[in-house]
mmCIF file of C-alpha atoms in Angstrom:
data_model
loop_
_atom_site.group_PDB
_atom_site.id
_atom_site.type_symbol
_atom_site.label_atom_id
_atom_site.label_comp_id
_atom_site.label_asym_id
_atom_site.label_seq_id
_atom_site.Cartn_x
_atom_site.Cartn_y
_atom_site.Cartn_z
ATOM 1 C CA VAL A 1 103.418 63.473 -7.542
ATOM 2 C CA LEU A 2 101.494 61.007 -8.192
ATOM 3 C CA GLY A 3 99.359 63.810 -8.246
ATOM 4 C CA LEU A 4 100.330 66.018 -10.197
ATOM 5 C CA LEU A 5 101.057 63.975 -12.692
ATOM 6 C CA ARG A 6 97.744 61.695 -12.855
ATOM 7 C CA HIS A 7 95.650 65.695 -13.219
ATOM 8 C CA ILE A 8 97.906 66.256 -15.943
ATOM 9 C CA HIS A 9 97.261 63.090 -17.952
ATOM 10 C CA ARG A 10 93.254 63.218 -17.038
ATOM 11 C CA SER A 11 93.033 66.882 -18.106
ATOM 12 C CA GLY A 12 94.441 65.618 -21.335
ATOM 13 C CA GLN A 13 97.577 68.085 -21.162
ATOM 14 C CA TRP A 14 100.104 65.387 -21.161
ATOM 15 C CA PRO A 15 103.167 67.401 -23.832
ATOM 16 C CA THR A 16 103.478 64.846 -27.347
ATOM 17 C CA SER A 17 106.432 62.445 -26.673
ATOM 18 C CA HIS A 18 110.310 63.645 -29.366
ATOM 19 C CA SER A 19 110.491 62.034 -31.625
ATOM 20 C CA GLY A 20 112.786 59.808 -30.676
ATOM 21 C CA ARG A 21 111.451 58.616 -27.805
ATOM 22 C CA ARG A 22 108.530 58.253 -29.506
ATOM 23 C CA GLN A 23 110.268 55.576 -31.808
ATOM 24 C CA LEU A 24 111.689 53.627 -28.199
ATOM 25 C CA ILE A 25 107.815 53.025 -27.000
ATOM 26 C CA ILE A 26 105.326 49.900 -28.204
ATOM 27 C CA GLN A 27 102.298 51.280 -30.663
ATOM 28 C CA SER A 28 100.621 48.760 -29.052
ATOM 29 C CA MET A 29 100.107 50.464 -25.707
ATOM 30 C CA ARG A 30 99.355 53.776 -26.554
ATOM 31 C CA SER A 31 94.917 54.070 -25.141
ATOM 32 C CA LYS A 32 92.660 54.317 -28.791
ATOM 33 C CA THR A 33 90.078 55.363 -25.196
ATOM 34 C CA THR A 34 87.559 57.982 -25.955
ATOM 35 C CA PRO A 35 87.665 61.353 -24.629
ATOM 36 C CA THR A 36 84.862 62.099 -22.341
ATOM 37 C CA ILE A 37 84.745 65.194 -19.835
ATOM 38 C CA SER A 38 83.924 65.061 -15.966
ATOM 39 C CA GLU A 39 81.641 66.241 -14.298
ATOM 40 C CA ALA A 40 83.908 69.005 -13.743
ATOM 41 C CA GLY A 41 84.627 70.162 -16.733
ATOM 42 C CA GLU A 42 88.438 68.316 -17.227
ATOM 43 C CA ILE A 43 89.052 65.732 -20.423
ATOM 44 C CA GLU A 44 88.916 62.196 -19.749
ATOM 45 C CA GLY A 45 90.462 59.571 -20.915
ATOM 46 C CA SER A 46 92.747 62.247 -23.677
ATOM 47 C CA SER A 47 95.820 62.099 -23.523
ATOM 48 C CA THR A 48 97.656 58.714 -24.185
ATOM 49 C CA GLY A 49 100.117 59.252 -22.196
ATOM 50 C CA GLY A 50 103.888 59.088 -23.316
ATOM 51 C CA SER A 51 106.797 61.068 -22.502
ATOM 52 C CA PHE A 52 108.689 64.272 -22.046
ATOM 53 C CA SER A 53 111.757 65.910 -19.559
ATOM 54 C CA LEU A 54 112.084 68.703 -17.458
ATOM 55 C CA GLY A 55 115.360 70.609 -15.888
ATOM 56 C CA SER A 56 117.725 70.776 -18.049
ATOM 57 C CA MET A 57 119.425 70.454 -21.308
ATOM 58 C CA PRO A 58 122.819 70.924 -22.765
ATOM 59 C CA ALA A 59 123.857 73.206 -24.665
ATOM 60 C CA PRO A 60 123.627 73.845 -27.205
ATOM 61 C CA LEU A 61 119.774 72.929 -26.775
ATOM 62 C CA SER A 62 117.722 74.836 -24.863
ATOM 63 C CA GLU A 63 115.836 74.327 -21.236
ATOM 64 C CA PRO A 64 112.782 72.209 -21.767
ATOM 65 C CA GLN A 65 109.165 74.260 -22.831
ATOM 66 C CA ASN A 66 107.726 71.921 -19.655
ATOM 67 C CA ASN A 67 109.582 73.226 -16.735
ATOM 68 C CA LYS A 68 107.875 76.638 -17.519
ATOM 69 C CA LYS A 69 104.618 74.815 -18.450
ATOM 70 C CA PHE A 70 104.166 72.548 -15.042
ATOM 71 C CA PRO A 71 106.187 74.490 -12.506
ATOM 72 C CA LYS A 72 104.859 73.129 -9.586
ATOM 73 C CA LEU A 73 105.322 69.191 -10.578
ATOM 74 C CA LEU A 74 109.385 70.176 -11.569
ATOM 75 C CA LYS A 75 109.410 71.273 -8.129
ATOM 76 C CA ALA A 76 108.048 68.140 -6.916
ATOM 77 C CA VAL A 77 109.462 66.106 -8.725
ATOM 78 C CA PHE A 78 113.405 66.970 -7.863
ATOM 79 C CA GLU A 79 112.603 67.438 -4.813
ATOM 80 C CA LEU A 80 111.159 63.465 -4.578
ATOM 81 C CA GLU A 81 114.347 62.318 -5.739
ATOM 82 C CA ARG A 82 115.975 64.298 -2.751
ATOM 83 C CA GLN A 83 113.382 62.020 -0.336
ATOM 84 C CA LEU A 84 114.405 58.726 -2.268
ATOM 85 C CA MET A 85 117.807 59.388 -2.469
ATOM 86 C CA PRO A 86 119.125 61.373 -0.866
ATOM 87 C CA ASN A 87 122.953 60.755 -0.518
ATOM 88 C CA ARG A 88 122.835 60.827 -4.519
ATOM 89 C CA PRO A 89 124.391 64.084 -6.041
ATOM 90 C CA PRO A 90 121.484 66.202 -8.092
ATOM 91 C CA SER A 91 119.854 65.207 -11.201
ATOM 92 C CA SER A 92 119.505 67.910 -13.927
ATOM 93 C CA THR A 93 117.167 65.622 -15.603
ATOM 94 C CA ILE A 94 114.437 63.830 -15.375
ATOM 95 C CA ALA A 95 111.958 62.507 -18.077
ATOM 96 C CA ILE A 96 108.633 61.250 -17.316
ATOM 97 C CA ASN A 97 106.735 59.005 -18.436
ATOM 98 C CA CYS A 98 102.790 57.527 -18.997
ATOM 99 C CA ASN A 99 101.474 54.294 -19.872
ATOM 100 C CA ALA A 100 104.626 53.681 -22.147
ATOM 101 C CA GLN A 101 106.025 50.551 -22.449
ATOM 102 C CA PHE A 102 109.335 50.633 -24.179
ATOM 103 C CA LYS A 103 111.994 48.262 -26.368
ATOM 104 C CA PRO A 104 114.972 46.963 -25.828
ATOM 105 C CA HIS A 105 117.361 51.142 -25.616
ATOM 106 C CA ARG A 106 120.107 52.278 -24.632
ATOM 107 C CA ASP A 107 119.605 55.923 -23.478
ATOM 108 C CA SER A 108 121.351 58.496 -25.987
ATOM 109 C CA GLY A 109 123.684 61.144 -24.880
ATOM 110 C CA ALA A 110 126.456 60.525 -22.464
ATOM 111 C CA GLY A 111 126.020 60.908 -18.616
ATOM 112 C CA ALA A 112 128.039 63.206 -17.405
ATOM 113 C CA GLY A 113 128.612 63.180 -13.483
ATOM 114 C CA GLN A 114 126.256 60.541 -12.504
ATOM 115 C CA LEU A 115 126.512 57.439 -14.446
ATOM 116 C CA GLN A 116 123.372 55.870 -12.667
ATOM 117 C CA SER A 117 119.944 57.109 -13.943
ATOM 118 C CA MET A 118 117.739 56.892 -11.134
ATOM 119 C CA ILE A 119 113.557 55.068 -11.747
ATOM 120 C CA VAL A 120 110.812 54.573 -9.996
ATOM 121 C CA GLY A 121 107.713 53.780 -11.840
ATOM 122 C CA LEU A 122 104.163 55.441 -9.793
ATOM 123 C CA GLY A 123 100.284 54.166 -10.883
ATOM 124 C CA ASP A 124 98.520 51.399 -9.710
ATOM 125 C CA TYR A 125 98.983 49.147 -13.166
ATOM 126 C CA VAL A 126 100.142 45.222 -13.027
ATOM 127 C CA GLY A 127 103.434 44.530 -14.454
ATOM 128 C CA GLY A 128 106.059 46.160 -16.490
ATOM 129 C CA GLU A 129 108.741 45.675 -14.868
ATOM 130 C CA LEU A 130 112.011 47.069 -16.055
ATOM 131 C CA VAL A 131 115.156 44.821 -17.825
ATOM 132 C CA VAL A 132 118.026 45.393 -17.547
ATOM 133 C CA GLU A 133 120.346 43.673 -19.383
ATOM 134 C CA SER A 134 118.293 40.136 -18.718
ATOM 135 C CA GLU A 135 117.741 41.065 -15.169
ATOM 136 C CA VAL A 136 113.634 41.487 -14.223
ATOM 137 C CA TYR A 137 113.464 44.680 -11.378
ATOM 138 C CA ASP A 138 110.496 45.600 -9.426
ATOM 139 C CA ILE A 139 110.517 49.014 -9.734
ATOM 140 C CA GLN A 140 106.915 49.360 -8.740
ATOM 141 C CA TYR A 141 107.268 52.535 -5.509
ATOM 142 C CA MET A 142 110.582 50.838 -6.058
ATOM 143 C CA PRO A 143 113.619 53.537 -7.044
ATOM 144 C CA MET A 144 116.302 51.810 -8.459
ATOM 145 C CA GLU A 145 119.800 53.096 -9.587
ATOM 146 C CA PHE A 146 120.929 51.958 -13.164
ATOM 147 C CA ASN A 147 123.917 52.837 -15.861
ATOM 148 C CA GLY A 148 120.838 53.948 -19.012
ATOM 149 C CA TRP A 149 123.808 54.347 -20.965
ATOM 150 C CA LYS A 150 125.570 51.659 -20.830
ATOM 151 C CA GLN A 151 122.877 49.182 -20.130
ATOM 152 C CA ARG A 152 119.871 47.667 -22.511
ATOM 153 C CA HIS A 153 116.914 48.544 -20.505
ATOM 154 C CA TRP A 154 112.889 48.138 -21.834
ATOM 155 C CA THR A 155 110.059 47.760 -20.156
ATOM 156 C CA LEU A 156 107.954 44.446 -19.653
ATOM 157 C CA PRO A 157 103.812 45.128 -20.417
ATOM 158 C CA PHE A 158 101.537 45.826 -18.467
ATOM 159 C CA THR A 159 97.866 46.745 -17.666
ATOM 160 C CA GLY A 160 96.428 49.945 -15.456
ATOM 161 C CA GLU A 161 98.984 53.592 -14.755
ATOM 162 C CA ARG A 162 101.673 53.296 -14.773
ATOM 163 C CA PHE A 163 103.756 56.440 -14.186
ATOM 164 C CA SER A 164 107.839 56.281 -14.649
ATOM 165 C CA LEU A 165 110.288 59.406 -13.046
ATOM 166 C CA VAL A 166 113.538 58.721 -14.365
ATOM 167 C CA TRP A 167 116.642 60.968 -13.285
ATOM 168 C CA PHE A 168 119.953 61.815 -15.011
ATOM 169 C CA THR A 169 122.321 64.467 -15.720
ATOM 170 C CA PRO A 170 123.704 64.760 -19.537
ATOM 171 C CA LYS A 171 126.778 65.549 -20.934
ATOM 172 C CA GLY A 172 127.216 69.460 -20.812
ATOM 173 C CA CYS A 173 125.115 70.035 -17.555
ATOM 174 C CA GLU A 174 127.615 69.368 -13.992
ATOM 175 C CA SER A 175 126.913 72.764 -13.048
ATOM 176 C CA VAL A 176 124.799 73.268 -9.568
ATOM 177 C CA GLU A 177 123.070 75.494 -11.417
ATOM 178 C CA ALA A 178 122.240 73.354 -13.903
ATOM 179 C CA SER A 179 120.674 71.177 -11.409
ATOM 180 C CA GLY A 180 116.574 70.792 -11.419
ATOM 181 C CA LEU A 181 115.926 72.351 -8.214
ATOM 182 C CA GLU A 182 118.079 75.168 -9.228
ATOM 183 C CA ILE A 183 116.033 75.213 -12.215
ATOM 184 C CA ALA A 184 112.427 74.892 -10.613
ATOM 185 C CA LYS A 185 113.457 78.078 -8.248
ATOM 186 C CA LYS A 186 113.098 79.882 -11.324
ATOM 187 C CA TYR A 187 109.557 78.866 -11.888
ATOM 188 C CA GLN A 188 109.339 79.371 -7.637
#
């Protein structure tokens, strides 16, 4: 998963964040580096990062366009969820964040069948702990669950390359057919 995330970020393919999420990301965390072209022809340092989703969305919203754009990542992130917490009910949706420091907030929408979001941090970074209701948690390669809809949470400052993955099931995506792994099968 980390290799796929790095490739998407370094190649400049990282999708633009939805306007609602963009408002939650602290501006100073956005990279101001100038892009360069590697010997392999890849754009390096071009993407500032941000946040996008994969999986299912409740009606009337349509399925994220990035499911089709990143089918390998779609499958890999939902397989990772199963590996990290095999007894957790499968999620339908995942928010994928790159170098994003989030302001204090509660998630919009409502959890359905799965009140707990699961989060894990990946990458080579220092800092970037998750704060949930004033309690600080190190999530770097250590998944944890919390109720993102009810509990106020945010990201502490960090340096380095930080990805975070947040699995959840919004209201309207409770069915087995809406699980992320089922959605991923459509793109194999």
